[in-house]
Amino acid sequence: MIFGKIDYLNLLPFHIFLKRSALTSYVKKAIEFKKGVPSKLNRDLRKGRIDAAVISSVESRRGIYKKLDLGIVAKRQVKSVLVRKNSVPKLDSASASSNMLSRVLGLKGEVVIGDRALKAYINEGADRFHDMGEIWHAKTNLPFVFARFCYRKNGEIYKRLARNFLRQNVKIPGYILQSYSRSRQIRPQEIKWYLKFISYKLTAKEKKALFVFLNRARRLKFKPEFKEASKI
């Protein structure tokens, strides 16, 4: 069992759940070793270097993956997937879905994702950015699925983990909040505020949203607009 970890705040509750699970200490250590940004995990899962991960929703379209009803979802605003207003167009090398979403929405400017985006949003102010989750919802009246849990083997283990996680309301211990606050330079109360915008269960509505997005991306042939884009 080799699981890849997106090392962003938006999956912090899931990683706390994994730490508390009955997985062996070897597997838990391996998860910490196999962590990275979404674009890296996309490549690792595609090439078989890991057997499961929460990967970019654009990448999840591939037939080589089996999908679970767990992902990273924004019902409306997301705060961490942004386009900087009045900036030179530039894609985020850590991203796949967010780069494509900026094209689908017709937004021009620098794409910024993850904890770096959240920190910029907090420090620079909301008026400096387009929140892509919010704009997507305004255009479609749907949530946006940024990533989805996919696997290639050891399916029964991952199905059980996903099912158990989605049944729980994971509490984040204070010492972990403080640790992430120091490493991300984002205050603990801001981390808790941010996580209220994130959900994880894919119901019929989220699956419809993903279908709509992938359909629109397909019309753009899934090709990034700028050279800086990660391979999708």
PDB file of C-alpha atoms in Angstrom:
ATOM      1  CA  MET A   1       0.000   0.000   0.000  1.00  0.00           C
ATOM      2  CA  ILE A   2       1.632   3.249  -1.197  1.00  0.00           C
ATOM      3  CA  PHE A   3      -0.524   6.331  -0.737  1.00  0.00           C
ATOM      4  CA  GLY A   4       0.511   9.774  -1.987  1.00  0.00           C
ATOM      5  CA  LYS A   5      -0.205  12.839   0.138  1.00  0.00           C
ATOM      6  CA  ILE A   6      -1.085  16.331  -1.089  1.00  0.00           C
ATOM      7  CA  ASP A   7       0.626  18.460   1.535  1.00  0.00           C
ATOM      8  CA  TYR A   8      -1.971  21.259   1.631  1.00  0.00           C
ATOM      9  CA  LEU A   9      -4.224  22.492   4.402  1.00  0.00           C
ATOM     10  CA  ASN A  10      -7.336  21.508   2.467  1.00  0.00           C
ATOM     11  CA  LEU A  11      -6.622  17.819   3.204  1.00  0.00           C
ATOM     12  CA  LEU A  12      -5.486  18.307   6.804  1.00  0.00           C
ATOM     13  CA  PRO A  13      -8.566  16.587   8.321  1.00  0.00           C
ATOM     14  CA  PHE A  14      -8.029  13.539   6.113  1.00  0.00           C
ATOM     15  CA  HIS A  15      -4.371  13.237   7.065  1.00  0.00           C
ATOM     16  CA  ILE A  16      -5.219  13.512  10.754  1.00  0.00           C
ATOM     17  CA  PHE A  17      -7.742  10.713  10.191  1.00  0.00           C
ATOM     18  CA  LEU A  18      -5.043   8.584   8.542  1.00  0.00           C
ATOM     19  CA  LYS A  19      -2.661   9.157  11.476  1.00  0.00           C
ATOM     20  CA  ARG A  20      -5.353   7.905  13.859  1.00  0.00           C
ATOM     21  CA  SER A  21      -6.304   4.911  11.697  1.00  0.00           C
ATOM     22  CA  ALA A  22      -5.245   1.308  12.121  1.00  0.00           C
ATOM     23  CA  LEU A  23      -2.706   1.534   9.305  1.00  0.00           C
ATOM     24  CA  THR A  24       0.738   0.179  10.172  1.00  0.00           C
ATOM     25  CA  SER A  25       3.466   2.588  11.231  1.00  0.00           C
ATOM     26  CA  TYR A  26       5.380   1.631   8.078  1.00  0.00           C
ATOM     27  CA  VAL A  27       2.475   2.730   5.855  1.00  0.00           C
ATOM     28  CA  LYS A  28       2.041   5.977   7.801  1.00  0.00           C
ATOM     29  CA  LYS A  29       5.733   6.788   7.403  1.00  0.00           C
ATOM     30  CA  ALA A  30       5.530   5.972   3.689  1.00  0.00           C
ATOM     31  CA  ILE A  31       2.658   8.433   3.292  1.00  0.00           C
ATOM     32  CA  GLU A  32       4.861  11.217   4.682  1.00  0.00           C
ATOM     33  CA  PHE A  33       7.615  10.221   2.282  1.00  0.00           C
ATOM     34  CA  LYS A  34       5.297  10.166  -0.755  1.00  0.00           C
ATOM     35  CA  LYS A  35       3.948  13.688  -0.399  1.00  0.00           C
ATOM     36  CA  GLY A  36       3.942  16.509  -2.908  1.00  0.00           C
ATOM     37  CA  VAL A  37       1.909  19.001  -4.903  1.00  0.00           C
ATOM     38  CA  PRO A  38      -1.059  17.811  -7.007  1.00  0.00           C
ATOM     39  CA  SER A  39       0.807  17.801 -10.327  1.00  0.00           C
ATOM     40  CA  LYS A  40       3.534  15.548  -8.862  1.00  0.00           C
ATOM     41  CA  LEU A  41       1.026  13.073  -7.445  1.00  0.00           C
ATOM     42  CA  ASN A  42      -0.771  13.014 -10.798  1.00  0.00           C
ATOM     43  CA  ARG A  43       2.443  11.831 -12.445  1.00  0.00           C
ATOM     44  CA  ASP A  44       3.328   9.406  -9.647  1.00  0.00           C
ATOM     45  CA  LEU A  45      -0.057   7.657  -9.803  1.00  0.00           C
ATOM     46  CA  ARG A  46      -0.089   7.590 -13.605  1.00  0.00           C
ATOM     47  CA  LYS A  47       3.374   5.976 -13.668  1.00  0.00           C
ATOM     48  CA  GLY A  48       2.560   3.530 -10.860  1.00  0.00           C
ATOM     49  CA  ARG A  49       5.025   4.947  -8.311  1.00  0.00           C
ATOM     50  CA  ILE A  50       2.115   5.123  -5.852  1.00  0.00           C
ATOM     51  CA  ASP A  51      -1.116   3.136  -5.890  1.00  0.00           C
ATOM     52  CA  ALA A  52      -3.551   5.795  -4.636  1.00  0.00           C
ATOM     53  CA  ALA A  53      -3.861   9.532  -4.025  1.00  0.00           C
ATOM     54  CA  VAL A  54      -6.265  12.432  -4.039  1.00  0.00           C
ATOM     55  CA  ILE A  55      -5.381  13.718  -7.506  1.00  0.00           C
ATOM     56  CA  SER A  56      -6.469  16.625  -9.704  1.00  0.00           C
ATOM     57  CA  SER A  57      -9.994  16.212 -11.052  1.00  0.00           C
ATOM     58  CA  VAL A  58      -8.694  16.717 -14.603  1.00  0.00           C
ATOM     59  CA  GLU A  59      -6.267  13.829 -14.135  1.00  0.00           C
ATOM     60  CA  SER A  60      -9.001  11.630 -12.602  1.00  0.00           C
ATOM     61  CA  ARG A  61     -10.742  11.406 -15.981  1.00  0.00           C
ATOM     62  CA  ARG A  62      -8.266   8.759 -17.169  1.00  0.00           C
ATOM     63  CA  GLY A  63      -9.600   5.239 -17.513  1.00  0.00           C
ATOM     64  CA  ILE A  64      -6.636   3.670 -15.714  1.00  0.00           C
ATOM     65  CA  TYR A  65      -7.986   4.872 -12.358  1.00  0.00           C
ATOM     66  CA  LYS A  66     -10.745   3.599 -10.102  1.00  0.00           C
ATOM     67  CA  LYS A  67     -12.545   6.447  -8.351  1.00  0.00           C
ATOM     68  CA  LEU A  68     -14.042   6.891  -4.891  1.00  0.00           C
ATOM     69  CA  ASP A  69     -16.634   9.395  -3.717  1.00  0.00           C
ATOM     70  CA  LEU A  70     -14.071  11.390  -1.758  1.00  0.00           C
ATOM     71  CA  GLY A  71     -12.386  14.527  -3.033  1.00  0.00           C
ATOM     72  CA  ILE A  72     -11.701  18.198  -2.399  1.00  0.00           C
ATOM     73  CA  VAL A  73     -14.864  20.216  -2.972  1.00  0.00           C
ATOM     74  CA  ALA A  74     -15.815  23.885  -2.686  1.00  0.00           C
ATOM     75  CA  LYS A  75     -19.553  24.527  -2.522  1.00  0.00           C
ATOM     76  CA  ARG A  76     -18.994  28.182  -3.478  1.00  0.00           C
ATOM     77  CA  GLN A  77     -15.941  30.167  -2.403  1.00  0.00           C
ATOM     78  CA  VAL A  78     -12.686  28.279  -1.934  1.00  0.00           C
ATOM     79  CA  LYS A  79     -10.128  30.998  -0.909  1.00  0.00           C
ATOM     80  CA  SER A  80      -7.151  28.944  -2.094  1.00  0.00           C
ATOM     81  CA  VAL A  81      -7.673  28.632  -5.864  1.00  0.00           C
ATOM     82  CA  LEU A  82      -7.256  32.113  -7.258  1.00  0.00           C
ATOM     83  CA  VAL A  83      -6.372  34.253 -10.225  1.00  0.00           C
ATOM     84  CA  ARG A  84      -4.543  37.451  -9.383  1.00  0.00           C
ATOM     85  CA  LYS A  85      -6.270  40.454 -10.956  1.00  0.00           C
ATOM     86  CA  ASN A  86      -4.368  42.789 -13.301  1.00  0.00           C
ATOM     87  CA  SER A  87      -1.383  40.445 -13.515  1.00  0.00           C
ATOM     88  CA  VAL A  88       0.641  38.817 -16.273  1.00  0.00           C
ATOM     89  CA  PRO A  89      -0.948  35.474 -17.318  1.00  0.00           C
ATOM     90  CA  LYS A  90       0.886  32.606 -15.648  1.00  0.00           C
ATOM     91  CA  LEU A  91      -0.168  29.102 -14.674  1.00  0.00           C
ATOM     92  CA  ASP A  92       0.729  27.375 -11.405  1.00  0.00           C
ATOM     93  CA  SER A  93       3.178  24.516 -11.921  1.00  0.00           C
ATOM     94  CA  ALA A  94       1.677  22.707  -8.907  1.00  0.00           C
ATOM     95  CA  SER A  95      -1.750  22.587 -10.495  1.00  0.00           C
ATOM     96  CA  ALA A  96      -3.736  20.822 -13.186  1.00  0.00           C
ATOM     97  CA  SER A  97      -7.446  21.337 -12.510  1.00  0.00           C
ATOM     98  CA  SER A  98      -7.019  24.952 -11.417  1.00  0.00           C
ATOM     99  CA  ASN A  99      -5.053  25.880 -14.516  1.00  0.00           C
ATOM    100  CA  MET A 100      -7.755  24.351 -16.690  1.00  0.00           C
ATOM    101  CA  LEU A 101     -10.509  25.979 -14.651  1.00  0.00           C
ATOM    102  CA  SER A 102      -8.995  29.403 -15.269  1.00  0.00           C
ATOM    103  CA  ARG A 103      -9.284  28.722 -19.008  1.00  0.00           C
ATOM    104  CA  VAL A 104     -12.827  27.358 -18.731  1.00  0.00           C
ATOM    105  CA  LEU A 105     -13.835  30.519 -16.833  1.00  0.00           C
ATOM    106  CA  GLY A 106     -11.988  32.789 -19.274  1.00  0.00           C
ATOM    107  CA  LEU A 107      -9.868  34.382 -16.526  1.00  0.00           C
ATOM    108  CA  LYS A 108      -6.573  36.034 -17.422  1.00  0.00           C
ATOM    109  CA  GLY A 109      -3.812  36.504 -14.884  1.00  0.00           C
ATOM    110  CA  GLU A 110      -1.567  34.567 -12.540  1.00  0.00           C
ATOM    111  CA  VAL A 111      -3.073  31.337 -11.208  1.00  0.00           C
ATOM    112  CA  VAL A 112      -2.211  30.766  -7.533  1.00  0.00           C
ATOM    113  CA  ILE A 113      -3.270  27.661  -5.610  1.00  0.00           C
ATOM    114  CA  GLY A 114      -2.916  25.932  -2.266  1.00  0.00           C
ATOM    115  CA  ASP A 115      -1.559  27.305   0.985  1.00  0.00           C
ATOM    116  CA  ARG A 116       0.439  29.962  -0.864  1.00  0.00           C
ATOM    117  CA  ALA A 117      -2.822  31.249  -2.365  1.00  0.00           C
ATOM    118  CA  LEU A 118      -4.622  31.220   0.975  1.00  0.00           C
ATOM    119  CA  LYS A 119      -1.816  33.196   2.589  1.00  0.00           C
ATOM    120  CA  ALA A 120      -1.894  35.745  -0.256  1.00  0.00           C
ATOM    121  CA  TYR A 121      -5.681  36.035   0.004  1.00  0.00           C
ATOM    122  CA  ILE A 122      -5.447  36.747   3.734  1.00  0.00           C
ATOM    123  CA  ASN A 123      -2.495  39.124   3.538  1.00  0.00           C
ATOM    124  CA  GLU A 124      -3.299  41.013   0.344  1.00  0.00           C
ATOM    125  CA  GLY A 125      -7.102  41.096   0.522  1.00  0.00           C
ATOM    126  CA  ALA A 126      -9.965  39.491  -1.375  1.00  0.00           C
ATOM    127  CA  ASP A 127     -10.270  42.378  -3.843  1.00  0.00           C
ATOM    128  CA  ARG A 128      -6.873  41.473  -5.371  1.00  0.00           C
ATOM    129  CA  PHE A 129      -8.072  38.066  -6.596  1.00  0.00           C
ATOM    130  CA  HIS A 130     -10.719  36.177  -8.504  1.00  0.00           C
ATOM    131  CA  ASP A 131     -11.929  33.240  -6.384  1.00  0.00           C
ATOM    132  CA  MET A 132     -12.429  30.520  -8.995  1.00  0.00           C
ATOM    133  CA  GLY A 133     -14.759  28.435  -6.843  1.00  0.00           C
ATOM    134  CA  GLU A 134     -17.042  31.416  -6.370  1.00  0.00           C
ATOM    135  CA  ILE A 135     -17.029  32.335 -10.080  1.00  0.00           C
ATOM    136  CA  TRP A 136     -17.691  28.726 -11.134  1.00  0.00           C
ATOM    137  CA  HIS A 137     -20.706  28.578  -8.798  1.00  0.00           C
ATOM    138  CA  ALA A 138     -22.045  31.890 -10.095  1.00  0.00           C
ATOM    139  CA  LYS A 139     -21.878  30.567 -13.668  1.00  0.00           C
ATOM    140  CA  THR A 140     -23.171  27.029 -13.081  1.00  0.00           C
ATOM    141  CA  ASN A 141     -24.945  26.982  -9.692  1.00  0.00           C
ATOM    142  CA  LEU A 142     -22.789  23.950  -8.930  1.00  0.00           C
ATOM    143  CA  PRO A 143     -19.964  23.167  -6.497  1.00  0.00           C
ATOM    144  CA  PHE A 144     -16.490  22.564  -7.879  1.00  0.00           C
ATOM    145  CA  VAL A 145     -14.513  19.353  -7.443  1.00  0.00           C
ATOM    146  CA  PHE A 146     -10.820  20.235  -7.425  1.00  0.00           C
ATOM    147  CA  ALA A 147      -9.543  16.734  -6.727  1.00  0.00           C
ATOM    148  CA  ARG A 148     -10.753  13.158  -6.365  1.00  0.00           C
ATOM    149  CA  PHE A 149      -9.503  10.060  -4.559  1.00  0.00           C
ATOM    150  CA  CYS A 150      -8.286   7.569  -7.171  1.00  0.00           C
ATOM    151  CA  TYR A 151      -6.488   4.258  -6.854  1.00  0.00           C
ATOM    152  CA  ARG A 152      -4.974   1.562  -9.045  1.00  0.00           C
ATOM    153  CA  LYS A 153      -4.744  -1.339  -6.585  1.00  0.00           C
ATOM    154  CA  ASN A 154      -5.475  -2.290  -2.943  1.00  0.00           C
ATOM    155  CA  GLY A 155      -8.994  -1.057  -3.568  1.00  0.00           C
ATOM    156  CA  GLU A 156     -10.717  -2.646  -0.554  1.00  0.00           C
ATOM    157  CA  ILE A 157      -8.361  -0.876   1.861  1.00  0.00           C
ATOM    158  CA  TYR A 158      -8.954   2.518   0.247  1.00  0.00           C
ATOM    159  CA  LYS A 159     -12.710   2.006   0.009  1.00  0.00           C
ATOM    160  CA  ARG A 160     -12.830   1.290   3.734  1.00  0.00           C
ATOM    161  CA  LEU A 161     -10.648   4.295   4.593  1.00  0.00           C
ATOM    162  CA  ALA A 162     -12.739   6.664   2.464  1.00  0.00           C
ATOM    163  CA  ARG A 163     -16.006   5.327   3.856  1.00  0.00           C
ATOM    164  CA  ASN A 164     -14.835   5.677   7.463  1.00  0.00           C
ATOM    165  CA  PHE A 165     -13.426   9.169   6.918  1.00  0.00           C
ATOM    166  CA  LEU A 166     -16.654  10.463   5.371  1.00  0.00           C
ATOM    167  CA  ARG A 167     -18.608   9.221   8.393  1.00  0.00           C
ATOM    168  CA  GLN A 168     -16.496  11.243  10.834  1.00  0.00           C
ATOM    169  CA  ASN A 169     -16.191  14.860  11.863  1.00  0.00           C
ATOM    170  CA  VAL A 170     -12.432  15.059  12.367  1.00  0.00           C
ATOM    171  CA  LYS A 171     -11.254  17.434  15.081  1.00  0.00           C
ATOM    172  CA  ILE A 172      -7.844  19.039  14.622  1.00  0.00           C
ATOM    173  CA  PRO A 173      -5.775  18.998  17.827  1.00  0.00           C
ATOM    174  CA  GLY A 174      -4.384  22.333  18.963  1.00  0.00           C
ATOM    175  CA  TYR A 175      -0.756  21.242  18.725  1.00  0.00           C
ATOM    176  CA  ILE A 176      -1.229  20.226  15.075  1.00  0.00           C
ATOM    177  CA  LEU A 177      -2.920  23.556  14.310  1.00  0.00           C
ATOM    178  CA  GLN A 178       0.005  25.355  15.891  1.00  0.00           C
ATOM    179  CA  SER A 179       2.514  23.293  13.920  1.00  0.00           C
ATOM    180  CA  TYR A 180       0.792  24.003  10.597  1.00  0.00           C
ATOM    181  CA  SER A 181       0.355  27.636  11.563  1.00  0.00           C
ATOM    182  CA  ARG A 182       4.120  27.997  12.019  1.00  0.00           C
ATOM    183  CA  SER A 183       5.019  26.146   8.821  1.00  0.00           C
ATOM    184  CA  ARG A 184       2.434  27.944   6.666  1.00  0.00           C
ATOM    185  CA  GLN A 185       2.581  31.315   8.453  1.00  0.00           C
ATOM    186  CA  ILE A 186      -1.210  31.327   8.693  1.00  0.00           C
ATOM    187  CA  ARG A 187      -2.880  31.817  12.078  1.00  0.00           C
ATOM    188  CA  PRO A 188      -4.718  28.834  13.656  1.00  0.00           C
ATOM    189  CA  GLN A 189      -8.090  30.624  13.582  1.00  0.00           C
ATOM    190  CA  GLU A 190      -7.574  31.379   9.892  1.00  0.00           C
ATOM    191  CA  ILE A 191      -6.892  27.703   9.178  1.00  0.00           C
ATOM    192  CA  LYS A 192     -10.127  26.729  10.933  1.00  0.00           C
ATOM    193  CA  TRP A 193     -12.005  29.472   9.064  1.00  0.00           C
ATOM    194  CA  TYR A 194     -10.617  28.260   5.737  1.00  0.00           C
ATOM    195  CA  LEU A 195     -11.553  24.617   6.303  1.00  0.00           C
ATOM    196  CA  LYS A 196     -15.225  25.603   6.613  1.00  0.00           C
ATOM    197  CA  PHE A 197     -15.194  26.265   2.852  1.00  0.00           C
ATOM    198  CA  ILE A 198     -13.943  22.748   2.049  1.00  0.00           C
ATOM    199  CA  SER A 199     -15.979  19.545   1.928  1.00  0.00           C
ATOM    200  CA  TYR A 200     -15.030  16.020   0.910  1.00  0.00           C
ATOM    201  CA  LYS A 201     -18.035  13.910  -0.092  1.00  0.00           C
ATOM    202  CA  LEU A 202     -18.982  13.540  -3.750  1.00  0.00           C
ATOM    203  CA  THR A 203     -22.744  13.184  -4.085  1.00  0.00           C
ATOM    204  CA  ALA A 204     -24.788  13.313  -7.287  1.00  0.00           C
ATOM    205  CA  LYS A 205     -24.453  17.114  -7.405  1.00  0.00           C
ATOM    206  CA  GLU A 206     -20.651  17.064  -7.150  1.00  0.00           C
ATOM    207  CA  LYS A 207     -20.455  14.340  -9.810  1.00  0.00           C
ATOM    208  CA  LYS A 208     -22.637  16.417 -12.105  1.00  0.00           C
ATOM    209  CA  ALA A 209     -20.326  19.397 -11.517  1.00  0.00           C
ATOM    210  CA  LEU A 210     -17.292  17.266 -12.350  1.00  0.00           C
ATOM    211  CA  PHE A 211     -18.981  16.000 -15.518  1.00  0.00           C
ATOM    212  CA  VAL A 212     -19.778  19.564 -16.614  1.00  0.00           C
ATOM    213  CA  PHE A 213     -16.220  20.738 -15.953  1.00  0.00           C
ATOM    214  CA  LEU A 214     -14.573  17.837 -17.774  1.00  0.00           C
ATOM    215  CA  ASN A 215     -16.931  18.331 -20.709  1.00  0.00           C
ATOM    216  CA  ARG A 216     -15.910  21.983 -21.003  1.00  0.00           C
ATOM    217  CA  ALA A 217     -12.241  21.100 -20.559  1.00  0.00           C
ATOM    218  CA  ARG A 218     -12.563  18.470 -23.293  1.00  0.00           C
ATOM    219  CA  ARG A 219     -13.720  21.141 -25.717  1.00  0.00           C
ATOM    220  CA  LEU A 220     -10.470  22.952 -24.944  1.00  0.00           C
ATOM    221  CA  LYS A 221      -8.674  19.631 -25.598  1.00  0.00           C
ATOM    222  CA  PHE A 222      -7.252  19.598 -22.056  1.00  0.00           C
ATOM    223  CA  LYS A 223      -4.296  21.628 -23.297  1.00  0.00           C
ATOM    224  CA  PRO A 224      -2.720  24.278 -21.048  1.00  0.00           C
ATOM    225  CA  GLU A 225      -2.583  27.775 -22.486  1.00  0.00           C
ATOM    226  CA  PHE A 226       0.902  28.692 -21.280  1.00  0.00           C
ATOM    227  CA  LYS A 227       4.212  26.836 -21.134  1.00  0.00           C
ATOM    228  CA  GLU A 228       4.409  27.098 -17.333  1.00  0.00           C
ATOM    229  CA  ALA A 229       1.440  24.738 -16.946  1.00  0.00           C
ATOM    230  CA  SER A 230       1.970  21.331 -15.432  1.00  0.00           C
ATOM    231  CA  LYS A 231       1.362  18.322 -17.634  1.00  0.00           C
ATOM    232  CA  ILE A 232      -2.243  17.220 -17.440  1.00  0.00           C
TER     233      ILE A 232
END
